[in-house]
Amino acid sequence: MGPEKFEKTFKTKSDAQDWAGIKKFQLEQAYMRKSLGVSGVSSVDPKKISDAIKHHVEMRKKKTEGEDKGVDKAIFGRFYDFIFDQGRDYLHEITCEDMEAYQSELLESMKASSVNRHFASLGGFFNRCIKRGFLKESPMRSVEPLQVEEVKKVTWTEDEINMVFPLLPKHLKQYILFIYSTGCRPKEATNLKFKEVYFDEGYLKLKSKKGGKLLERSYPIVGDIEGLLKQIKKERPFSKGDDFVFLNTKGNKIVPDVLSEKVREIRRSLGLREALTPYKLRHTFITALVASDIGLPKVQALAGHRRYQTTLGYVDMPEKELKGIVASLDEKRRERRGAI
């Protein structure tokens, strides 16, 4: 009489399919170790893609002190929809070909730079999955970043500023004047609170978040900036420290999208360049700083750039000017050598 057979039962069809997927993966791992003649090779734990994504987003949320990572959800939600349509349920089933196909699909509706940022987030996700024991290697290992064409920085002209600004409602005009006068990021203007404006000390604090990290920097209060902020404070004498400086007509803080939409409406009615956006005022400010020849370290500090390479992106010296600089330096060296 043969050995008694063990029959496994499942409550649902989904449970049975999950179990079958795990067993299939375990058999594949065992076959791989046997075919390579390697013993003791550690395998990975099969993990559902949906569970891995949920876990990753939750961990990111905890890391950023409870901040709702809406960007992460959008990126991983779109990725999951695509990979699910390919018939993939588990992480180990995702192939390099899947990722290349996804890259091509994104490129149909995104710029190459946006696709690269999208894939950078996915790359971090897969690397974390490897560390957590869910994957042996990343399915992105052979996926090359897309080539990004260098985009020339767009700046506003004084005529364009004088045409657009007067047509904005008062609350948006104050908001855009602050961006124009400081060269700050629109989000930094949005997040500014009265308690972060120190008139007596002559500076204010600008805050924004990038990649889940809080960016905080000081900026001097002088001239037009000081006059603008004092005017707003005078108009709202009962404002508290935690109140935002720039509010809409309903008393809520202004969001950059509202300003962008209004500028777009005015720009098109005037027949101006499509490239003119509120954020390009930051480009205008930094370009003016570079042209003033105050030195890159000072430009970097005022612009709030973490990397000097970002600041260098605003430097566009004509060949003739560069030749003149080298010629001047050569002449000074000749004079010094003559003195020796």
Short mmCIF file of C-alpha atoms in Angstrom, two decimals:
data_model
loop_
_atom_site.label_atom_id
_atom_site.label_comp_id
_atom_site.label_asym_id
_atom_site.label_seq_id
_atom_site.Cartn_x
_atom_site.Cartn_y
_atom_site.Cartn_z
CA MET A 1 0.00 0.00 0.00
CA GLY A 2 1.53 3.34 -1.09
CA PRO A 3 1.99 6.40 1.09
CA GLU A 4 -1.08 8.43 1.93
CA LYS A 5 -1.53 11.39 -0.40
CA PHE A 6 -1.93 14.86 1.05
CA GLU A 7 -4.61 16.98 -0.59
CA LYS A 8 -4.35 20.75 -0.04
CA THR A 9 -7.61 22.69 0.05
CA PHE A 10 -8.26 26.40 -0.47
CA LYS A 11 -11.08 28.67 0.54
CA THR A 12 -11.07 30.63 -2.72
CA LYS A 13 -9.80 30.28 -6.26
CA SER A 14 -7.55 33.30 -5.69
CA ASP A 15 -5.84 31.54 -2.75
CA ALA A 16 -5.23 28.51 -4.94
CA GLN A 17 -3.71 30.62 -7.71
CA ASP A 18 -1.46 32.40 -5.21
CA TRP A 19 -0.24 29.12 -3.82
CA ALA A 20 0.37 27.75 -7.31
CA GLY A 21 2.39 30.85 -8.22
CA ILE A 22 4.58 30.46 -5.13
CA LYS A 23 5.18 26.76 -5.79
CA LYS A 24 6.05 27.48 -9.42
CA PHE A 25 8.59 30.09 -8.34
CA GLN A 26 10.12 27.75 -5.76
CA LEU A 27 10.47 25.02 -8.38
CA GLU A 28 12.10 27.45 -10.80
CA GLN A 29 14.57 28.47 -8.10
CA ALA A 30 15.36 24.85 -7.29
CA TYR A 31 15.86 24.02 -10.98
CA MET A 32 18.16 27.02 -11.41
CA ARG A 33 20.35 25.96 -8.47
CA LYS A 34 20.50 22.40 -9.75
CA SER A 35 21.35 23.38 -13.34
CA LEU A 36 24.15 25.66 -12.11
CA GLY A 37 25.44 23.00 -9.76
CA VAL A 38 25.38 25.46 -6.89
CA SER A 39 24.17 24.52 -3.47
CA GLY A 40 23.12 26.86 -0.73
CA VAL A 41 22.19 29.68 -3.10
CA SER A 42 19.68 31.81 -1.25
CA SER A 43 16.31 32.16 -2.92
CA VAL A 44 13.91 35.05 -2.53
CA ASP A 45 10.44 35.18 -1.08
CA PRO A 46 7.72 35.46 -3.76
CA LYS A 47 5.94 38.74 -3.32
CA LYS A 48 2.84 40.07 -5.00
CA ILE A 49 3.51 43.28 -6.92
CA SER A 50 0.51 45.00 -5.34
CA ASP A 51 1.68 44.10 -1.81
CA ALA A 52 5.24 45.21 -2.51
CA ILE A 53 4.08 48.58 -3.86
CA LYS A 54 1.73 49.12 -0.93
CA HIS A 55 4.52 48.29 1.52
CA HIS A 56 6.97 50.60 -0.28
CA VAL A 57 4.59 53.57 -0.33
CA GLU A 58 3.76 53.09 3.36
CA MET A 59 7.46 52.99 4.26
CA ARG A 60 8.04 56.17 2.25
CA LYS A 61 5.13 57.78 4.07
CA LYS A 62 6.64 56.94 7.46
CA LYS A 63 10.04 58.19 6.36
CA THR A 64 8.57 61.57 5.44
CA GLU A 65 6.80 61.87 8.80
CA GLY A 66 3.31 61.00 7.60
CA GLU A 67 3.30 63.19 4.51
CA ASP A 68 0.91 61.83 1.88
CA LYS A 69 3.13 60.85 -1.03
CA GLY A 70 0.66 61.60 -3.78
CA VAL A 71 3.42 61.58 -6.40
CA ASP A 72 4.49 58.08 -5.36
CA LYS A 73 0.91 56.83 -5.56
CA ALA A 74 0.49 58.25 -9.06
CA ILE A 75 3.76 56.73 -10.31
CA PHE A 76 3.22 53.29 -8.82
CA GLY A 77 -0.48 53.27 -9.66
CA ARG A 78 0.27 53.81 -13.34
CA PHE A 79 3.06 51.25 -13.26
CA TYR A 80 0.86 48.64 -11.60
CA ASP A 81 -1.93 49.14 -14.16
CA PHE A 82 0.56 48.55 -16.98
CA ILE A 83 2.32 45.55 -15.46
CA PHE A 84 -0.99 43.93 -14.45
CA ASP A 85 -2.14 44.14 -18.08
CA GLN A 86 1.00 42.19 -19.01
CA GLY A 87 -0.23 39.33 -16.84
CA ARG A 88 2.32 39.79 -14.07
CA ASP A 89 1.25 39.11 -10.48
CA TYR A 90 4.58 38.61 -8.69
CA LEU A 91 7.72 40.72 -8.65
CA HIS A 92 9.95 37.95 -9.99
CA GLU A 93 7.73 37.70 -13.10
CA ILE A 94 8.61 41.25 -14.26
CA THR A 95 11.16 41.17 -17.08
CA CYS A 96 13.53 43.71 -18.61
CA GLU A 97 11.36 43.57 -21.74
CA ASP A 98 8.36 44.62 -19.65
CA MET A 99 10.24 47.65 -18.37
CA GLU A 100 11.44 48.63 -21.84
CA ALA A 101 7.87 48.39 -23.12
CA TYR A 102 6.66 50.53 -20.21
CA GLN A 103 9.35 53.11 -20.94
CA SER A 104 8.15 53.32 -24.56
CA GLU A 105 4.53 53.72 -23.45
CA LEU A 106 5.38 56.57 -21.07
CA LEU A 107 7.35 58.33 -23.81
CA GLU A 108 4.16 58.65 -25.85
CA SER A 109 2.67 61.05 -23.28
CA MET A 110 5.70 62.36 -21.36
CA LYS A 111 8.93 64.17 -22.03
CA ALA A 112 12.09 62.09 -21.84
CA SER A 113 13.20 63.90 -18.67
CA SER A 114 9.86 63.07 -16.98
CA VAL A 115 10.15 59.42 -18.00
CA ASN A 116 13.65 59.28 -16.51
CA ARG A 117 12.37 60.72 -13.21
CA HIS A 118 9.51 58.20 -13.28
CA PHE A 119 11.99 55.34 -13.78
CA ALA A 120 14.30 56.69 -11.07
CA SER A 121 11.47 56.17 -8.58
CA LEU A 122 10.85 52.67 -9.89
CA GLY A 123 14.58 51.92 -9.71
CA GLY A 124 14.59 52.87 -6.04
CA PHE A 125 11.56 50.65 -5.49
CA PHE A 126 13.22 47.61 -7.09
CA ASN A 127 16.45 48.17 -5.15
CA ARG A 128 14.48 48.23 -1.92
CA CYS A 129 12.72 45.02 -2.96
CA ILE A 130 16.12 43.36 -3.43
CA LYS A 131 17.20 44.44 0.07
CA ARG A 132 13.93 43.15 1.50
CA GLY A 133 14.51 39.76 -0.10
CA PHE A 134 11.70 40.00 -2.66
CA LEU A 135 13.95 40.02 -5.74
CA LYS A 136 17.33 38.64 -6.80
CA GLU A 137 18.02 41.39 -9.35
CA SER A 138 16.29 44.44 -10.75
CA PRO A 139 14.27 44.06 -13.98
CA MET A 140 15.64 47.50 -14.89
CA ARG A 141 19.26 46.32 -14.99
CA SER A 142 19.50 46.62 -18.79
CA VAL A 143 17.14 49.57 -19.27
CA GLU A 144 19.07 52.65 -20.35
CA PRO A 145 17.93 56.19 -19.39
CA LEU A 146 16.51 58.18 -22.28
CA GLN A 147 18.61 60.87 -23.90
CA VAL A 148 17.38 64.31 -22.87
CA GLU A 149 17.88 67.27 -25.13
CA GLU A 150 19.32 70.31 -23.41
CA VAL A 151 16.55 72.87 -23.02
CA LYS A 152 17.50 76.54 -23.17
CA LYS A 153 16.31 78.45 -20.12
CA VAL A 154 13.32 80.63 -20.99
CA THR A 155 13.20 84.12 -19.47
CA TRP A 156 10.58 86.87 -19.40
CA THR A 157 11.29 90.24 -20.99
CA GLU A 158 10.43 93.47 -19.18
CA ASP A 159 7.77 94.21 -21.82
CA GLU A 160 6.10 90.83 -21.21
CA ILE A 161 6.13 91.41 -17.44
CA ASN A 162 4.58 94.88 -17.87
CA MET A 163 1.85 93.42 -20.11
CA VAL A 164 0.85 90.42 -17.96
CA PHE A 165 1.22 91.54 -14.33
CA PRO A 166 -1.30 94.45 -14.41
CA LEU A 167 -4.03 92.10 -15.71
CA LEU A 168 -3.81 89.78 -12.72
CA PRO A 169 -6.23 90.15 -9.76
CA LYS A 170 -4.67 91.81 -6.71
CA HIS A 171 -4.02 88.65 -4.66
CA LEU A 172 -2.30 86.91 -7.59
CA LYS A 173 -0.38 90.08 -8.49
CA GLN A 174 1.14 90.22 -5.00
CA TYR A 175 1.99 86.52 -5.22
CA ILE A 176 3.69 86.78 -8.62
CA LEU A 177 5.54 89.99 -7.66
CA PHE A 178 7.07 88.12 -4.73
CA ILE A 179 8.20 85.28 -7.03
CA TYR A 180 9.59 87.79 -9.52
CA SER A 181 11.43 89.83 -6.84
CA THR A 182 12.98 86.86 -5.02
CA GLY A 183 13.37 84.27 -7.78
CA CYS A 184 11.89 81.74 -5.36
CA ARG A 185 10.07 78.59 -6.35
CA PRO A 186 6.27 79.13 -6.50
CA LYS A 187 5.86 76.47 -3.79
CA GLU A 188 8.18 78.43 -1.52
CA ALA A 189 5.96 81.50 -1.90
CA THR A 190 2.87 79.35 -1.27
CA ASN A 191 4.29 77.94 1.98
CA LEU A 192 5.49 81.27 3.42
CA LYS A 193 3.93 82.13 6.81
CA PHE A 194 4.03 85.41 8.74
CA LYS A 195 6.07 83.83 11.54
CA GLU A 196 8.81 83.11 8.99
CA VAL A 197 9.15 86.80 8.03
CA TYR A 198 11.63 88.56 10.33
CA PHE A 199 11.47 92.28 9.51
CA ASP A 200 13.77 93.33 12.40
CA GLU A 201 16.48 90.85 11.42
CA GLY A 202 15.99 91.58 7.71
CA TYR A 203 15.38 88.08 6.38
CA LEU A 204 12.69 85.46 5.78
CA LYS A 205 12.64 81.67 5.56
CA LEU A 206 11.61 79.87 2.39
CA LYS A 207 10.50 76.24 2.59
CA SER A 208 9.62 73.57 0.05
CA LYS A 209 9.90 69.83 -0.34
CA LYS A 210 11.69 67.93 -3.06
CA GLY A 211 12.01 64.16 -3.20
CA GLY A 212 10.38 63.93 0.21
CA LYS A 213 13.05 66.14 1.79
CA LEU A 214 12.38 69.50 3.41
CA LEU A 215 14.37 72.32 1.84
CA GLU A 216 14.74 75.41 4.01
CA ARG A 217 16.78 78.54 3.30
CA SER A 218 17.03 82.16 4.36
CA TYR A 219 16.49 85.09 2.02
CA PRO A 220 17.18 88.82 2.65
CA ILE A 221 14.28 91.26 2.94
CA VAL A 222 15.15 94.43 1.04
CA GLY A 223 13.58 97.00 -1.29
CA ASP A 224 10.50 95.86 -3.17
CA ILE A 225 10.25 92.64 -1.16
CA GLU A 226 10.10 94.49 2.14
CA GLY A 227 7.56 96.99 0.82
CA LEU A 228 5.33 94.23 -0.57
CA LEU A 229 5.34 92.18 2.65
CA LYS A 230 4.67 95.22 4.85
CA GLN A 231 1.76 96.19 2.62
CA ILE A 232 0.22 92.71 2.98
CA LYS A 233 0.77 92.80 6.74
CA LYS A 234 -0.93 96.21 6.93
CA GLU A 235 -3.94 94.91 4.98
CA ARG A 236 -4.27 91.98 7.39
CA PRO A 237 -3.48 93.46 10.84
CA PHE A 238 -5.09 90.57 12.73
CA SER A 239 -3.15 87.83 10.98
CA LYS A 240 -1.41 85.26 13.19
CA GLY A 241 2.04 83.72 12.89
CA ASP A 242 0.76 80.47 11.44
CA ASP A 243 -1.27 82.25 8.76
CA PHE A 244 0.00 82.01 5.20
CA VAL A 245 1.14 85.29 3.66
CA PHE A 246 -0.43 84.77 0.24
CA LEU A 247 -4.15 83.96 0.31
CA ASN A 248 -6.87 83.69 -2.31
CA THR A 249 -10.23 85.48 -2.11
CA LYS A 250 -11.63 82.66 0.07
CA GLY A 251 -8.88 82.97 2.67
CA ASN A 252 -6.99 79.84 1.64
CA LYS A 253 -3.35 79.73 0.61
CA ILE A 254 -2.71 80.24 -3.09
CA VAL A 255 -1.51 77.20 -5.02
CA PRO A 256 0.85 77.57 -8.01
CA ASP A 257 -1.58 75.88 -10.42
CA VAL A 258 -4.14 78.69 -9.98
CA LEU A 259 -1.56 81.32 -10.90
CA SER A 260 -0.31 79.26 -13.85
CA GLU A 261 -3.82 78.89 -15.21
CA LYS A 262 -4.52 82.62 -14.96
CA VAL A 263 -1.18 83.54 -16.56
CA ARG A 264 -1.90 81.07 -19.37
CA GLU A 265 -5.27 82.72 -19.98
CA ILE A 266 -3.76 86.23 -20.13
CA ARG A 267 -0.76 85.10 -22.19
CA ARG A 268 -2.95 83.58 -24.87
CA SER A 269 -5.27 86.59 -24.99
CA LEU A 270 -2.23 88.79 -25.63
CA GLY A 271 -0.67 86.39 -28.12
CA LEU A 272 2.53 85.99 -26.09
CA ARG A 273 4.96 83.06 -26.06
CA GLU A 274 3.57 79.74 -24.80
CA ALA A 275 6.77 79.14 -22.81
CA LEU A 276 5.99 82.00 -20.40
CA THR A 277 4.97 80.50 -17.05
CA PRO A 278 5.28 81.75 -13.46
CA TYR A 279 8.12 79.30 -12.83
CA LYS A 280 10.09 80.87 -15.70
CA LEU A 281 10.29 84.02 -13.57
CA ARG A 282 12.75 82.04 -11.45
CA HIS A 283 14.82 81.42 -14.58
CA THR A 284 14.60 85.15 -15.33
CA PHE A 285 15.85 86.06 -11.84
CA ILE A 286 18.76 83.59 -11.84
CA THR A 287 19.80 84.56 -15.36
CA ALA A 288 19.89 88.22 -14.26
CA LEU A 289 22.07 87.27 -11.26
CA VAL A 290 24.52 85.44 -13.53
CA ALA A 291 24.64 88.43 -15.88
CA SER A 292 25.41 90.73 -12.93
CA ASP A 293 28.71 88.85 -12.51
CA ILE A 294 28.48 88.43 -8.71
CA GLY A 295 30.06 84.97 -8.82
CA LEU A 296 28.50 81.51 -9.00
CA PRO A 297 28.67 80.74 -5.23
CA LYS A 298 26.52 83.82 -4.48
CA VAL A 299 24.11 82.99 -7.31
CA GLN A 300 23.81 79.44 -6.01
CA ALA A 301 23.04 80.70 -2.49
CA LEU A 302 20.37 83.18 -3.65
CA ALA A 303 18.80 80.63 -6.01
CA GLY A 304 18.70 77.93 -3.33
CA HIS A 305 20.43 75.34 -5.52
CA ARG A 306 21.86 72.36 -3.68
CA ARG A 307 24.22 71.51 -6.55
CA TYR A 308 26.42 74.06 -8.29
CA GLN A 309 25.93 72.14 -11.55
CA THR A 310 22.32 73.35 -11.54
CA THR A 311 23.50 76.93 -11.32
CA LEU A 312 25.99 76.34 -14.13
CA GLY A 313 23.03 75.48 -16.35
CA TYR A 314 22.20 79.20 -16.42
CA VAL A 315 25.65 80.21 -17.65
CA ASP A 316 25.75 80.69 -21.41
CA MET A 317 28.88 82.63 -22.31
CA PRO A 318 29.36 83.57 -25.99
CA GLU A 319 32.59 82.27 -27.54
CA LYS A 320 33.79 85.82 -28.21
CA GLU A 321 33.38 86.74 -24.52
CA LEU A 322 35.21 83.61 -23.36
CA LYS A 323 38.06 84.42 -25.76
CA GLY A 324 38.30 87.92 -24.26
CA ILE A 325 38.50 86.52 -20.72
CA VAL A 326 41.33 84.15 -21.64
CA ALA A 327 43.17 86.94 -23.50
CA SER A 328 42.91 89.24 -20.46
CA LEU A 329 44.20 86.49 -18.15
CA ASP A 330 47.10 85.80 -20.53
CA GLU A 331 48.05 89.48 -20.57
CA LYS A 332 48.11 89.68 -16.75
CA ARG A 333 50.36 86.62 -16.58
CA ARG A 334 52.76 88.16 -19.09
CA GLU A 335 53.01 91.29 -16.93
CA ARG A 336 53.78 89.23 -13.83
CA ARG A 337 56.43 87.22 -15.64
CA GLY A 338 58.02 90.48 -16.84
CA ALA A 339 58.23 91.75 -13.28
CA ILE A 340 60.09 88.60 -12.26
#
